[in-house]
Structure formats: C-alpha cells, structure tokens
Amino acid sequence: MHFTRKVTQDLTWVGADDRRLACFEGVYGVPDGVSYNSYLLQDEKTVLFDTVDKAVYQIFFENLSSALAGRKLDYLVISHMEPDHAYTIEALLTRYPEVTIVCNSKIQAMLGQFFDLDFTGKLQLVKEGDVFSSGKHSFTFVMAPMVHWPEVMMTYDLTDKLLFSADAFGTFGSLNGRLFADEGDFFGENLDEARRYYTNIVGKYGAQVQAVLKKAAKLELDYVCPLHGPVWRSHFGDFLEKYLLWSSYTPEEKSVCLAYASVYGHTENAANILAGKLVERGVKVRMFDTSVTPASYIVANAFRCSHLVFASTTYNAGIFVTMENLIHDLVNHNLQNRAVVLMENGSWAPTSGKLMREALSSLKGVRFLNDTVTIKSALKEDQLAQLDAVADAIASELVPVQPAAAESSLSTAEPSGPLPVDDKAFRKMTYGVQVLTTCADGKDYGCIINTAVQVASGNPKKLSISVIRKNNTCDMLLKAGKFNISILTEDAPYSIFELFGLQSGREVDKFARYPGDDRLSNGIRYIPEYTNAVLACEVIETKDLGPSMLFIANVVESKVLSSGKSCSYDYYHAHIKPKKNPVPEQKEGYVCKVCGYFHEGSDLPDDFTCPLCKHGKEDFEYVAPAGKKKQKGYVCTICGYFEPCEGELPDDFTCPLCNHGKEDFEPAEQ
Ligand code: FEO
C-alpha cells in the first residue's frame, strides 16, 4: 500500500524510510534509519525529482504509481548519481520508457558508468542558470560540485520558491511519518544526527558548501527539499546558520571534545582526571571512548567543540587502532580551526603523541596548547600538576574571567551589619520597557521586561537582559538561545502590559492580537505596534542570578519602526498603569485591580468575573469596611497583588500573579 505526503499542492513526496540499514555508505551506523526522498510534481507535465535506494524500490514504485494517478511520467530530474538516489533509475526506465531525463553532462557520464543502457535521445542536458518549464512551474539549476559528489546539482522551482537541495540539508534518521521539520522538535531531537550527517558526508567539502550557500543566499526560499530527512518550510534560517558554522569549520560551542583510547584503563584514568579538572574550572566536556563510540559520532562532536583532547595509548609502535581511525577520519574530513591537547601512554616506547601531532598538523588552523603529556604505564602523583596546567590552559580560553571583588580605596572598615538597600532608589534609574519574545519547539513566547541594556558597542553590539526564572519565557529562551526585543513607546496601551506582563502564555495566546505574524529574520516574532524599534539577539552567555537569569547577547539585526518616544519604567507607572479608583468608603468588598469596579460584600465567589472588564477573582483585592482593623502584608509593586503577612516575607517568596520576587514587594495594609 502506498504512503505519500503532499509537500505543496502540486508536489508529492514519494520516498521511503529504511530502518533496516546497518551502515549508511557501509560506514556510518544509522540506528534511527534513514529516508530516501523522491518528489513528484503534477503539472502540465509530470516531473520526478530523483529516485531511491534499491532497498526501498518496491514501496517507491507503489508511491509513484499512486501519485501519478494514471498519468504518464514525462521527466526525471537527476541531481545526484550516488546509488542511494540513483540505483532505481534503470527499473524506472523499464516501467516508464517514455520519460526524458533532465541532467547535466557530469551526470550523463555517470549514467554511462553505472548502467549498461542506451540513453540516446532520452537526455535533456542543462547547465547552471538554464530554465526548464513543466507548465505552471519553471525551474532553474544550480550546480553544486562536491556537495557531495562532483556531478551534484540543485534545482530551484521559481514558481513555488522551492529548492531541491540534493544531499545538502539532509539528516540521518527515518522520517517516521513526519515530512516537515516543523512537525516535531528538530533542533531538540534531530540536530545531533543532522550534524553527524553533514560532518561525515560532506564535512570535507566546506569550501564547496560555502560556495553553494552563497548562491542559495540569492534565492527566496519557501521550501527546501533535501534527499534525506525532513522538508523545511519554516525556521530554515536556524538550520542554515548551523551549515554556515559547519562549512566554515567554526565551532558551535566553547567546549572540549575529549576522546581517549585505552587498553587496560590507565589512559582512561588520566583522561577522567583531566575531565574532572576541566569541569571544576567550569569547562563543558563531551567525552568519548574511541573503542566504544563509533568515529562518526566523535567526528561530529569535534566539529561542534572548540577544543579537542586526544589521549591514546601506544600500540604496535603506533597510535591505538580506534584512535588512529578517528584521527584519520578527522584529517580526511578536513577539520580546521581547533585548539588541541595531546596525551600519550606507553610502557616502554610511547610514540602515539608524536604520531597524532604529525597527522593533525596537516590541518589548517589547528594549534597545540601543550607539550604532549606522556604517561609511562600509569599516571603518577607528580604528573597531576601537568594536568592542572593543561586544564588551566584550556579554561583560560573558555571560561570568562570573574571580576575580582571590588576593593575600596576609601575605607577599609568592615561594615557592622547589612547596609540599607532602598528599592525605591532603583526606580530613580532610567529603565525602558520592552517586550521580550522568543520561539522554541515551534511556539512563540513573550513577556514584559525592563532590563535591556546595551553593554558593548563595536561589532557586534551586545546587550544584556534579565528574566525572572519562574517566567515560562525564561525557560524557552534558555532553550532557543535567541530572542527579540520590541521597545515600547509611550502611547502603548495598558492592555499590552497586561497581556505580556500579567497573563500566562499557558492560558492565553499572547500573539492572537497580532495576526500579521511579524517576525525578524531569526524567525522570532516582534510586536509591530506601539514599538519604535526591534532588535534580534543571539545569546552568547548566561548567568544564574538566583531568582533571575542574566543573558548576554550579540545584536544580529535591528531596525527602527517609528519615531515614538520610548516608554520608561517611570512613565509606565505614572501614566499607563491604571490608578486605583476610589472605592466607596465605609463598605466592605472587593475592587478590581484592572478597571476599578467595586463589588460589595464579604465574599467573592471563585467563578466571579468583573462585569466591566471580564477579569476573574484573582484580579480583585479585598477592601475592609471602615473601622475594621486593616490587614498587614506586602503589595507587589509590579502587579499590585497583596500578600497578607504579619512578619517578613520569606526570602524565596514569589508573586503568584507575575512571578516577581520578594524584592519587588513593599509593606502595605489593606
Ligand atoms: Fe545521499 Fe551522496 O548521497
């Protein structure tokens, strides 16, 4: 029975998953399988884009026959001759003998090499920039040599702004019914396998990938259809960013990939001790035993991390076999621009360090941080200082220096107790008010902040923000690693502050009032109205401040939207936040904090809603009758919530309405 899915109205995916393949290309384990993608266009002419591996030919032909729905197949566009996409061409020609093959001259040569067939009169040759039409759809061709073989070409559908990208932007792993990347958590669940696919399949050809990315940058892309893995129709920019890093051999993160080869555990022991020293210094370590983890996974992590540590015992007067395989793979994949630390072990003639150094020295931009650490059989106490020095050298490049405690030259006297900290003093500082937005797992998030500050000029400019940890947006921002800031203007209505400041995204769709789906190029929404400027930021550092999380970020895009005056925190309190309406004296009841409506009575039912503004019971506060003793407590200066309390609020108290902490409460009586 066929299984197909629509990509667009005219284009149908007719490929298949292969979950029984042990090793892709005979080398790379694919425990989650792999998909072979093929696409059929139904236009005035029918056009098939690539075929599939022989392993899935049967379901492929069922899919194709179903998608054709009785029509004949007019064209086959071949973008890549590797047999995982081209093996089935011969069988296709048997079933659809009238098909014309659209390809370039290098593909023509390989057709002759792979098949004993006469292609005379069956080929339509194209070259870069040629235009081919199937009726409503027109296509142009982009040559992509060495991404992944020399004959590779991509095809761009000018009508649907859709790129058939061949192996580029592919991913290991079966589709499992999920055709589009945005039908699941691609960046949470699939990115590791996408990285392993890229680095091992095309990692060697970074320059060629960069060249084709430059060509692709000129194309408007609504869809990207690779030969493996899901189709992209949203958030493609995020994936493209990864390709820009991988293909330029730029580390994705400041961290250490530590790989060791150990026969009896002594080299492993030294590697463990070094890992511990690194972690103690605040360095992130990804650690692998080369005898356990296949090289393709370690290669992918070597592309990911900025610093590499290789520790190998000596074996047959050379590098231990699994480490030798890894080093060989890294050299063959042309990894560049990494800091390297080497450790060797040998009971009588340690040579693995020298040999690893020789092999890795051929790589561009590789620098060695240390003299090789040599272990004779087992690490000794007096060598720990050497590992400390290695850990210090790595940490000095990866861990930001903490500023020394400020020293006062004015007084050396110790304060006798805690000095007063008046919260109101902080309100004298000039804060702007902004909407912070981010996007994670395909969902948009936003909240009000008043903490955005530019902290560095130059290129790129940097800013810092802090977000309350209990706020859902904070968790999502940690996940997404990027955000937008929409700077609100003085004419912003209270409803915006209410929406993004007092309501939870778990209960309301905060973006429903903005149907335009306005986003910056990072794919994150911004607030298009009552906003004078927007900035797109990428997080480069975070610091846990207890109740809040500090984010430092590079500004990667910004634009001015209006000439409106920025709303300060002070202006918001003075002119936008509703004043408490006078309530009838002498009466006991509840006043709505949003609109001031007064409900008389000693009780307020749980399902009560304000007849004026429709807010619920949680937005009402109790008003005591005249003569009744007022209740002591604390009021939240952010949202007005009153917490009855006779003594001190607990240090970890947070507002149940807006999640602000104890520091934003002040004593009050109600
Ligand atoms: Fe998926 Fe290079 O073949």
XYZ file of C-alpha atoms and ligand atoms in Angstrom:
673
model
C 0.000 0.000 0.000
C 1.411 3.385 -0.982
C 2.401 6.021 1.569
C 2.866 9.531 0.200
C 2.581 13.052 1.581
C 1.906 16.398 -0.040
C 4.707 18.968 0.130
C 2.749 21.619 -1.768
C -0.451 21.488 -3.757
C 1.466 20.252 -6.810
C 4.358 18.362 -5.220
C 4.135 14.949 -3.513
C 6.824 13.151 -1.506
C 7.061 9.609 -2.893
C 10.175 8.442 -0.999
C 10.585 5.876 1.764
C 12.252 5.176 5.115
C 14.861 2.451 5.563
C 15.128 1.303 9.170
C 16.938 -1.969 8.436
C 20.127 -0.437 7.082
C 23.013 -1.229 9.420
C 25.558 1.201 7.998
C 24.920 4.084 5.623
C 27.577 4.044 2.888
C 28.833 0.892 4.626
C 30.424 3.001 7.382
C 28.004 5.134 9.352
C 25.679 3.353 11.732
C 22.120 4.624 11.416
C 20.262 3.305 14.473
C 17.316 5.535 13.639
C 17.341 4.599 9.958
C 17.461 6.986 7.022
C 14.980 8.306 4.494
C 15.443 8.384 0.735
C 13.410 11.293 -0.562
C 11.926 11.482 -4.027
C 9.347 14.042 -5.129
C 6.738 14.024 -7.902
C 5.431 17.257 -9.430
C 1.986 17.159 -11.024
C 1.967 19.985 -13.572
C 1.039 20.118 -17.265
C 3.942 17.689 -17.432
C 4.789 15.277 -14.636
C 8.302 15.563 -13.204
C 10.036 13.182 -10.797
C 12.943 14.556 -8.784
C 15.425 11.711 -8.137
C 14.704 8.083 -7.314
C 15.663 5.976 -4.269
C 17.976 3.259 -2.960
C 17.332 -0.317 -4.068
C 16.349 -1.254 -0.500
C 13.044 0.613 -0.782
C 12.309 0.335 -4.507
C 9.046 -1.552 -4.059
C 7.254 1.000 -1.897
C 8.772 3.768 -4.025
C 7.119 2.428 -7.178
C 3.821 1.982 -5.341
C 4.079 5.592 -4.166
C 4.987 6.878 -7.596
C 2.176 4.988 -9.301
C -0.327 6.286 -6.755
C 0.885 9.890 -7.073
C 0.796 9.748 -10.872
C -2.832 8.606 -10.667
C -2.767 7.087 -14.127
C -0.753 9.835 -15.837
C 2.477 9.056 -17.654
C 5.804 10.189 -16.263
C 7.242 12.901 -18.527
C 10.521 13.898 -16.848
C 13.057 12.643 -14.326
C 15.399 15.307 -12.930
C 18.563 13.727 -11.534
C 20.507 15.812 -9.059
C 22.932 13.201 -7.747
C 24.186 9.873 -9.087
C 25.132 8.196 -5.797
C 23.205 4.915 -5.782
C 21.200 5.745 -2.629
C 19.268 8.050 -5.003
C 20.055 6.694 -8.439
C 20.011 2.911 -8.093
C 16.391 2.651 -9.167
C 16.795 4.630 -12.419
C 17.110 1.502 -14.548
C 13.921 -0.010 -13.095
C 12.181 3.345 -13.566
C 13.091 3.394 -17.263
C 11.674 -0.117 -17.650
C 8.346 0.944 -16.160
C 8.209 4.432 -17.709
C 10.142 4.108 -21.007
C 8.910 7.451 -22.367
C 10.492 9.503 -19.599
C 13.033 12.199 -20.520
C 15.972 12.582 -18.128
C 16.969 16.162 -17.228
C 20.562 16.261 -16.007
C 23.973 17.865 -16.520
C 26.883 16.492 -18.541
C 28.667 15.038 -15.497
C 25.538 13.120 -14.589
C 25.333 11.948 -18.193
C 28.855 10.500 -17.884
C 27.996 8.697 -14.655
C 24.773 7.278 -16.118
C 27.000 5.511 -18.650
C 29.324 4.301 -15.892
C 26.587 2.866 -13.677
C 24.205 1.436 -16.268
C 24.594 -0.630 -19.425
C 21.774 1.241 -21.118
C 21.476 3.294 -24.275
C 20.439 6.799 -23.213
C 20.445 8.157 -26.778
C 17.529 10.564 -27.262
C 16.489 10.216 -23.637
C 18.518 13.053 -22.100
C 17.894 16.787 -21.882
C 21.172 18.357 -20.719
C 21.098 21.520 -18.588
C 23.723 23.766 -17.096
C 23.887 26.484 -14.440
C 21.141 29.070 -14.893
C 19.203 27.207 -17.603
C 15.425 27.436 -17.244
C 13.153 24.426 -17.693
C 9.356 24.589 -17.650
C 6.800 21.910 -16.880
C 3.830 24.227 -17.494
C 2.854 26.333 -14.495
C 6.234 25.679 -12.872
C 9.597 26.939 -14.115
C 12.913 25.684 -12.797
C 16.474 26.833 -12.846
C 19.564 24.821 -11.998
C 22.345 25.481 -9.509
C 25.494 23.387 -9.897
C 26.797 22.157 -6.539
C 30.009 20.220 -7.248
C 31.303 18.143 -4.306
C 28.156 18.597 -2.275
C 28.598 15.668 -2.164
C 29.918 14.311 -5.499
C 31.215 16.353 -8.453
C 28.076 15.985 -10.599
C 25.610 17.256 -7.984
C 23.174 19.968 -8.990
C 20.274 21.583 -7.181
C 17.001 22.577 -8.841
C 15.073 25.696 -7.906
C 11.337 25.924 -8.569
C 10.839 29.603 -9.405
C 7.063 29.261 -9.080
C 6.876 27.815 -5.566
C 10.255 29.217 -4.360
C 11.257 25.668 -3.569
C 14.789 24.275 -3.672
C 15.570 20.627 -4.327
C 18.847 20.690 -2.410
C 20.227 17.188 -3.133
C 22.295 15.884 -0.173
C 22.620 19.374 1.351
C 20.444 19.992 4.428
C 19.914 16.246 4.806
C 19.677 14.353 8.083
C 20.229 10.804 9.278
C 17.122 9.204 10.727
C 13.841 7.965 9.301
C 11.029 10.422 8.787
C 8.633 8.272 10.819
C 5.659 9.903 9.127
C 6.954 13.395 9.799
C 7.664 15.032 6.451
C 8.285 18.593 7.634
C 10.972 19.618 10.120
C 8.427 21.772 11.956
C 6.194 18.779 12.653
C 8.492 17.865 15.546
C 11.292 19.236 17.697
C 14.003 19.161 15.041
C 16.539 21.212 16.978
C 15.918 19.202 20.156
C 15.695 15.722 18.664
C 17.342 15.691 15.234
C 20.138 18.239 15.243
C 22.766 15.774 16.525
C 22.013 13.402 13.658
C 21.915 16.295 11.170
C 25.371 17.328 12.387
C 26.653 13.750 12.151
C 25.234 13.501 8.642
C 26.756 16.794 7.493
C 30.174 16.398 9.069
C 30.703 12.818 7.927
C 29.129 13.026 4.470
C 30.109 16.487 3.237
C 32.287 17.851 6.071
C 35.391 17.581 3.918
C 33.982 19.974 1.334
C 33.407 23.105 3.412
C 34.641 25.480 0.705
C 32.292 23.940 -1.863
C 29.378 24.082 0.563
C 30.150 27.740 1.279
C 30.163 28.434 -2.472
C 26.725 26.877 -2.958
C 25.372 28.598 0.175
C 26.377 31.909 -1.401
C 24.355 31.024 -4.488
C 21.421 29.855 -2.361
C 21.501 33.127 -0.390
C 20.246 34.895 -3.538
C 17.178 32.665 -3.706
C 13.935 33.287 -1.893
C 13.219 30.000 -0.128
C 9.755 28.957 0.987
C 10.638 25.247 0.889
C 13.867 23.243 0.931
C 13.544 19.594 -0.101
C 16.658 17.501 0.622
C 17.268 13.912 -0.448
C 17.411 12.699 3.174
C 15.490 13.874 6.221
C 12.648 16.330 6.624
C 11.490 19.110 4.316
C 11.951 22.699 5.504
C 9.108 25.197 5.221
C 9.815 27.293 8.355
C 12.760 28.145 10.606
C 15.125 27.181 7.802
C 17.349 30.129 8.759
C 18.205 28.378 12.019
C 19.401 25.300 10.157
C 21.232 27.432 7.615
C 23.128 29.065 10.482
C 24.422 25.638 11.505
C 25.550 24.985 7.938
C 27.402 28.287 7.886
C 29.283 27.253 11.049
C 29.969 23.676 9.989
C 31.095 24.555 6.481
C 33.443 27.291 7.730
C 34.858 24.944 10.394
C 33.718 27.337 13.102
C 32.993 25.666 16.471
C 29.378 25.730 17.552
C 30.273 25.957 21.219
C 33.122 26.725 23.583
C 33.665 23.257 24.962
C 36.021 20.291 24.950
C 35.632 17.089 22.960
C 37.787 14.587 24.880
C 38.436 11.275 23.101
C 40.594 8.557 24.591
C 41.829 5.118 23.596
C 42.760 2.876 26.490
C 43.570 -0.849 26.606
C 43.748 -1.547 30.358
C 42.233 1.665 31.744
C 45.336 3.717 32.648
C 44.917 6.174 29.769
C 41.213 6.318 30.558
C 42.096 7.134 34.176
C 44.270 10.065 33.097
C 41.524 11.259 30.744
C 38.982 11.088 33.582
C 41.232 13.082 35.905
C 41.729 15.753 33.251
C 37.972 15.840 32.579
C 37.337 16.390 36.293
C 39.849 19.211 36.459
C 38.238 20.852 33.426
C 34.738 20.581 34.844
C 35.959 22.001 38.180
C 37.170 25.029 36.222
C 33.775 25.494 34.580
C 34.604 23.904 31.215
C 31.968 21.859 29.383
C 33.359 18.429 28.408
C 31.991 15.891 25.909
C 33.892 12.640 26.476
C 34.215 9.523 24.314
C 35.945 6.138 24.436
C 37.098 5.525 20.862
C 36.757 1.768 21.402
C 33.081 2.181 22.239
C 31.761 5.181 20.315
C 31.940 4.928 16.521
C 34.181 7.552 14.945
C 31.324 9.292 13.107
C 29.829 10.448 16.421
C 33.187 11.762 17.659
C 33.873 13.491 14.329
C 30.522 15.274 14.678
C 31.440 16.418 18.182
C 34.884 17.524 17.056
C 33.088 19.837 14.592
C 30.887 21.003 17.467
C 33.516 21.791 20.128
C 36.201 24.461 20.103
C 38.867 22.396 21.910
C 39.905 18.801 21.326
C 41.784 16.461 23.656
C 43.130 13.179 22.306
C 44.586 10.645 24.739
C 45.917 7.408 23.275
C 47.984 4.507 24.353
C 50.770 3.338 22.063
C 50.046 0.137 20.154
C 52.314 -1.731 17.749
C 54.646 1.288 17.975
C 51.847 3.497 16.679
C 48.525 5.055 17.678
C 45.954 2.665 19.159
C 43.800 1.345 16.340
C 40.489 3.033 17.214
C 42.187 6.370 17.899
C 44.178 6.046 14.677
C 40.901 5.541 12.840
C 39.422 8.647 14.476
C 42.471 10.824 13.726
C 42.466 9.544 10.156
C 38.767 10.424 9.831
C 39.263 13.920 11.236
C 42.129 14.589 8.847
C 40.107 13.201 5.933
C 37.157 15.365 6.900
C 39.402 18.414 6.826
C 38.542 19.712 10.307
C 40.089 23.127 10.899
C 40.495 25.904 13.450
C 40.691 23.915 16.657
C 42.873 24.023 19.781
C 44.293 20.576 20.509
C 45.746 18.875 23.591
C 47.554 15.542 23.275
C 48.220 12.821 25.827
C 50.096 9.595 25.118
C 50.766 6.428 27.032
C 53.442 3.791 26.501
C 55.140 1.365 28.860
C 58.489 1.321 27.040
C 58.403 3.489 23.880
C 55.463 5.966 23.840
C 55.031 7.247 20.297
C 51.301 7.864 19.854
C 51.569 11.572 20.814
C 54.196 12.303 18.189
C 52.219 10.451 15.529
C 48.920 12.156 16.413
C 50.677 15.532 16.307
C 52.135 14.787 12.880
C 48.760 13.755 11.500
C 46.805 16.694 12.947
C 49.495 19.234 11.994
C 48.333 18.953 8.397
C 45.001 20.571 9.307
C 44.566 24.286 8.722
C 44.161 26.413 11.852
C 44.958 23.626 14.302
C 47.135 24.757 17.211
C 48.553 22.651 20.024
C 48.067 24.042 23.506
C 50.725 21.995 25.262
C 53.679 19.711 25.022
C 52.295 16.201 24.840
C 51.556 14.750 28.285
C 53.423 11.443 28.435
C 52.315 8.644 30.736
C 54.562 5.663 31.345
C 52.070 2.860 32.048
C 50.084 4.773 34.691
C 49.699 8.400 35.743
C 51.779 9.308 38.825
C 51.102 11.803 41.592
C 53.835 14.151 40.399
C 52.120 14.411 36.986
C 48.925 15.926 38.359
C 50.497 19.373 38.102
C 50.904 18.747 34.378
C 47.189 18.002 34.046
C 46.415 21.103 36.126
C 48.477 23.145 33.680
C 46.588 21.644 30.734
C 43.240 22.316 32.416
C 44.319 25.884 33.212
C 45.388 26.476 29.619
C 42.042 25.272 28.270
C 39.970 27.040 30.927
C 41.796 30.323 30.293
C 40.407 30.226 26.754
C 36.914 29.018 27.547
C 35.819 30.322 30.926
C 35.116 34.037 31.301
C 37.255 35.657 33.981
C 35.217 36.553 37.046
C 35.853 40.132 38.127
C 37.785 40.361 41.378
C 35.845 41.626 44.368
C 35.831 45.397 44.295
C 38.358 46.937 46.632
C 37.523 50.250 48.215
C 40.339 52.720 48.489
C 38.199 54.982 50.610
C 37.707 52.823 53.646
C 38.962 49.537 54.934
C 36.462 49.393 57.762
C 34.204 46.352 57.746
C 30.505 47.282 57.797
C 28.972 46.341 61.126
C 25.837 44.877 59.508
C 23.835 44.833 56.293
C 23.658 48.278 54.731
C 20.215 49.598 53.798
C 19.053 48.896 50.243
C 16.072 51.059 49.390
C 14.113 49.553 46.491
C 12.788 52.998 45.586
C 16.339 54.109 44.734
C 16.260 51.687 41.824
C 13.172 53.346 40.415
C 15.213 56.531 40.008
C 17.309 54.781 37.401
C 16.054 55.154 33.857
C 14.716 51.852 32.576
C 12.930 51.346 29.318
C 10.073 48.898 28.975
C 10.262 46.245 26.301
C 8.524 43.104 25.111
C 10.902 40.155 25.049
C 9.921 37.470 22.527
C 11.393 34.098 21.704
C 10.376 30.904 19.970
C 11.005 27.295 20.968
C 9.539 23.971 19.878
C 7.549 25.819 17.220
C 5.742 28.015 19.780
C 6.029 31.756 20.384
C 6.625 33.220 23.835
C 6.752 36.765 25.154
C 6.895 38.794 28.331
C 7.451 42.356 29.505
C 10.901 43.260 30.778
C 12.544 46.488 31.850
C 16.074 45.150 31.902
C 17.509 45.510 28.395
C 20.774 47.439 28.431
C 23.446 47.847 25.788
C 26.656 46.563 27.359
C 29.118 46.758 24.456
C 29.441 48.794 21.293
C 31.518 47.731 18.318
C 30.604 44.903 16.022
C 28.576 43.002 17.027
C 26.926 45.215 19.613
C 25.989 43.409 22.793
C 23.170 43.823 25.235
C 22.109 42.188 28.457
C 18.668 41.333 29.733
C 17.497 39.552 32.836
C 14.342 37.477 33.020
C 12.553 36.071 36.042
C 13.370 32.371 36.253
C 9.827 31.317 37.058
C 8.620 33.004 33.915
C 7.942 30.461 31.176
C 9.662 32.725 28.640
C 12.926 32.320 30.574
C 12.953 28.523 30.110
C 12.110 28.863 26.452
C 14.817 31.478 25.961
C 17.377 29.130 27.523
C 16.246 26.536 25.029
C 16.105 28.799 21.974
C 19.287 30.802 22.617
C 17.934 33.800 20.746
C 15.320 36.487 21.232
C 13.884 39.759 20.011
C 13.386 42.987 21.918
C 10.477 45.259 20.926
C 10.932 48.684 22.523
C 7.539 50.006 23.604
C 6.513 53.633 23.145
C 4.710 55.998 25.495
C 1.422 55.601 23.614
C 1.348 51.844 24.323
C -1.988 50.951 25.965
C -2.143 49.193 29.305
C -3.603 46.139 27.558
C -0.163 45.314 26.107
C 1.449 45.403 29.553
C -1.428 43.384 30.896
C -1.149 40.819 28.101
C 2.616 40.291 28.258
C 3.141 41.182 31.912
C 0.254 39.754 33.845
C -1.013 36.852 31.804
C 0.486 33.436 31.235
C 1.110 32.031 27.780
C -0.168 28.731 29.168
C -3.625 30.275 29.441
C -3.866 32.830 26.628
C -2.457 33.131 23.143
C -0.474 36.319 23.640
C 0.006 36.797 19.927
C -3.634 36.417 18.864
C -3.996 40.203 18.686
C -1.197 40.328 16.077
C -2.484 38.277 13.109
C 0.264 39.645 10.848
C 2.796 37.091 12.228
C 5.570 39.712 12.085
C 8.991 38.114 12.503
C 12.590 39.185 12.108
C 14.954 37.086 10.000
C 15.672 34.845 13.019
C 12.076 33.582 12.758
C 11.065 35.149 16.085
C 8.023 37.377 16.379
C 8.124 41.025 17.357
C 5.456 43.493 18.416
C 4.614 45.615 15.378
C 2.535 48.334 17.076
C 3.404 50.852 19.810
C 7.016 49.882 19.191
C 9.714 52.232 17.952
C 12.485 49.697 17.320
C 13.174 45.983 17.323
C 16.422 44.097 17.893
C 17.235 40.462 17.135
C 19.747 38.946 19.554
C 21.727 35.724 19.922
C 22.647 34.611 23.418
C 26.394 34.212 23.981
C 26.471 33.858 27.735
C 24.113 33.249 30.649
C 24.474 33.678 34.386
C 22.144 32.342 37.025
C 21.325 35.220 39.373
C 19.023 33.186 41.609
C 15.505 34.461 41.027
C 16.507 35.825 37.616
C 18.654 34.665 34.732
C 21.044 37.084 33.052
C 21.519 36.776 29.302
C 24.268 38.497 27.345
C 23.674 38.533 23.622
C 25.011 39.721 20.312
C 22.662 42.003 18.386
C 22.440 40.460 14.914
C 19.678 42.593 13.400
C 17.856 45.785 14.376
C 15.514 48.262 12.749
C 13.585 51.403 13.645
C 9.806 51.158 13.289
C 8.605 54.582 14.389
C 9.660 57.905 15.874
C 7.566 57.376 19.028
C 9.232 58.148 22.346
C 10.450 55.106 24.272
C 8.354 54.316 27.312
C 10.361 54.430 30.532
C 9.501 52.369 33.566
C 8.757 55.587 35.414
C 6.423 56.794 32.618
C 4.605 53.471 32.709
C 3.935 53.811 36.445
C 2.973 57.476 36.172
C 0.814 57.486 33.040
C -0.107 53.987 31.844
C -0.651 51.727 34.826
C -4.254 52.291 35.988
C -4.631 54.215 39.208
C -6.621 52.617 41.922
C -10.103 54.089 41.715
C -11.512 55.485 44.911
C -13.740 52.875 46.436
C -16.855 53.614 48.409
C -15.823 54.381 51.960
C -17.248 52.548 54.922
C -18.078 49.498 52.776
C -16.556 46.059 52.743
C -15.987 44.480 49.343
C -13.573 43.737 46.539
C -12.116 46.124 43.986
C -10.977 45.088 40.523
C -7.292 45.947 40.124
C -7.686 46.166 36.365
C -10.647 48.518 35.921
C -11.579 49.637 39.457
C -15.052 48.085 39.588
C -16.183 47.653 43.231
C -18.094 44.572 44.319
C -19.696 44.969 47.721
C -19.762 42.042 50.130
C -17.575 39.983 52.381
C -17.203 37.111 49.917
C -16.304 36.871 46.252
C -17.310 33.603 44.512
C -14.487 31.658 42.846
C -16.148 31.933 39.418
C -16.764 35.659 39.721
C -15.837 37.782 36.707
C -15.777 41.548 36.590
C -18.902 42.812 34.753
C -16.834 45.665 33.268
C -13.516 44.170 32.171
C -14.276 40.440 32.492
C -11.248 39.709 34.682
C -11.593 36.971 37.258
C -11.476 36.794 41.006
C -7.688 36.738 41.018
C -7.633 40.342 39.827
C -9.706 41.610 42.749
C -8.410 42.751 46.085
C -10.220 42.882 49.364
C -11.307 46.243 50.840
C -12.028 46.264 54.553
C -15.010 48.167 55.945
C -14.370 51.397 57.825
C -13.454 50.725 61.394
C -12.284 47.219 60.675
C -8.673 46.695 61.553
C -6.539 46.744 58.431
C -4.626 43.675 57.489
C -0.833 43.910 57.358
C 1.037 42.480 54.454
C 3.064 43.239 51.358
C 1.965 44.539 47.984
C 3.663 43.638 44.726
C 4.920 46.847 43.125
C 4.765 45.186 39.736
C 1.183 43.897 39.557
C -0.484 45.072 42.790
C -1.033 41.628 44.340
C -1.424 41.828 48.139
C 0.015 39.086 50.319
C -1.294 39.162 53.908
C 1.687 38.748 56.234
C 2.371 39.863 59.784
C 6.155 39.417 59.717
C 8.751 39.246 56.960
C 8.063 37.657 53.596
C 10.163 34.506 53.098
C 13.321 35.145 51.023
C 12.170 32.786 48.281
C 8.677 34.262 48.058
C 7.453 34.960 44.538
C 4.312 36.742 43.421
C 1.633 34.211 42.395
C 0.432 36.603 39.672
C 3.558 37.953 37.997
C 6.330 35.753 39.476
C 8.420 38.692 40.718
C 10.356 38.062 43.869
C 10.388 39.428 47.389
C 12.488 42.427 46.333
C 9.542 43.801 44.360
C 7.180 43.797 47.350
C 6.721 46.621 49.783
C 4.894 46.695 53.128
C 1.212 47.659 52.917
C -2.003 47.481 54.870
C -5.370 46.579 53.423
Fe 22.605 10.660 -0.284
Fe 25.537 11.496 -1.628
O 24.022 10.513 -1.444
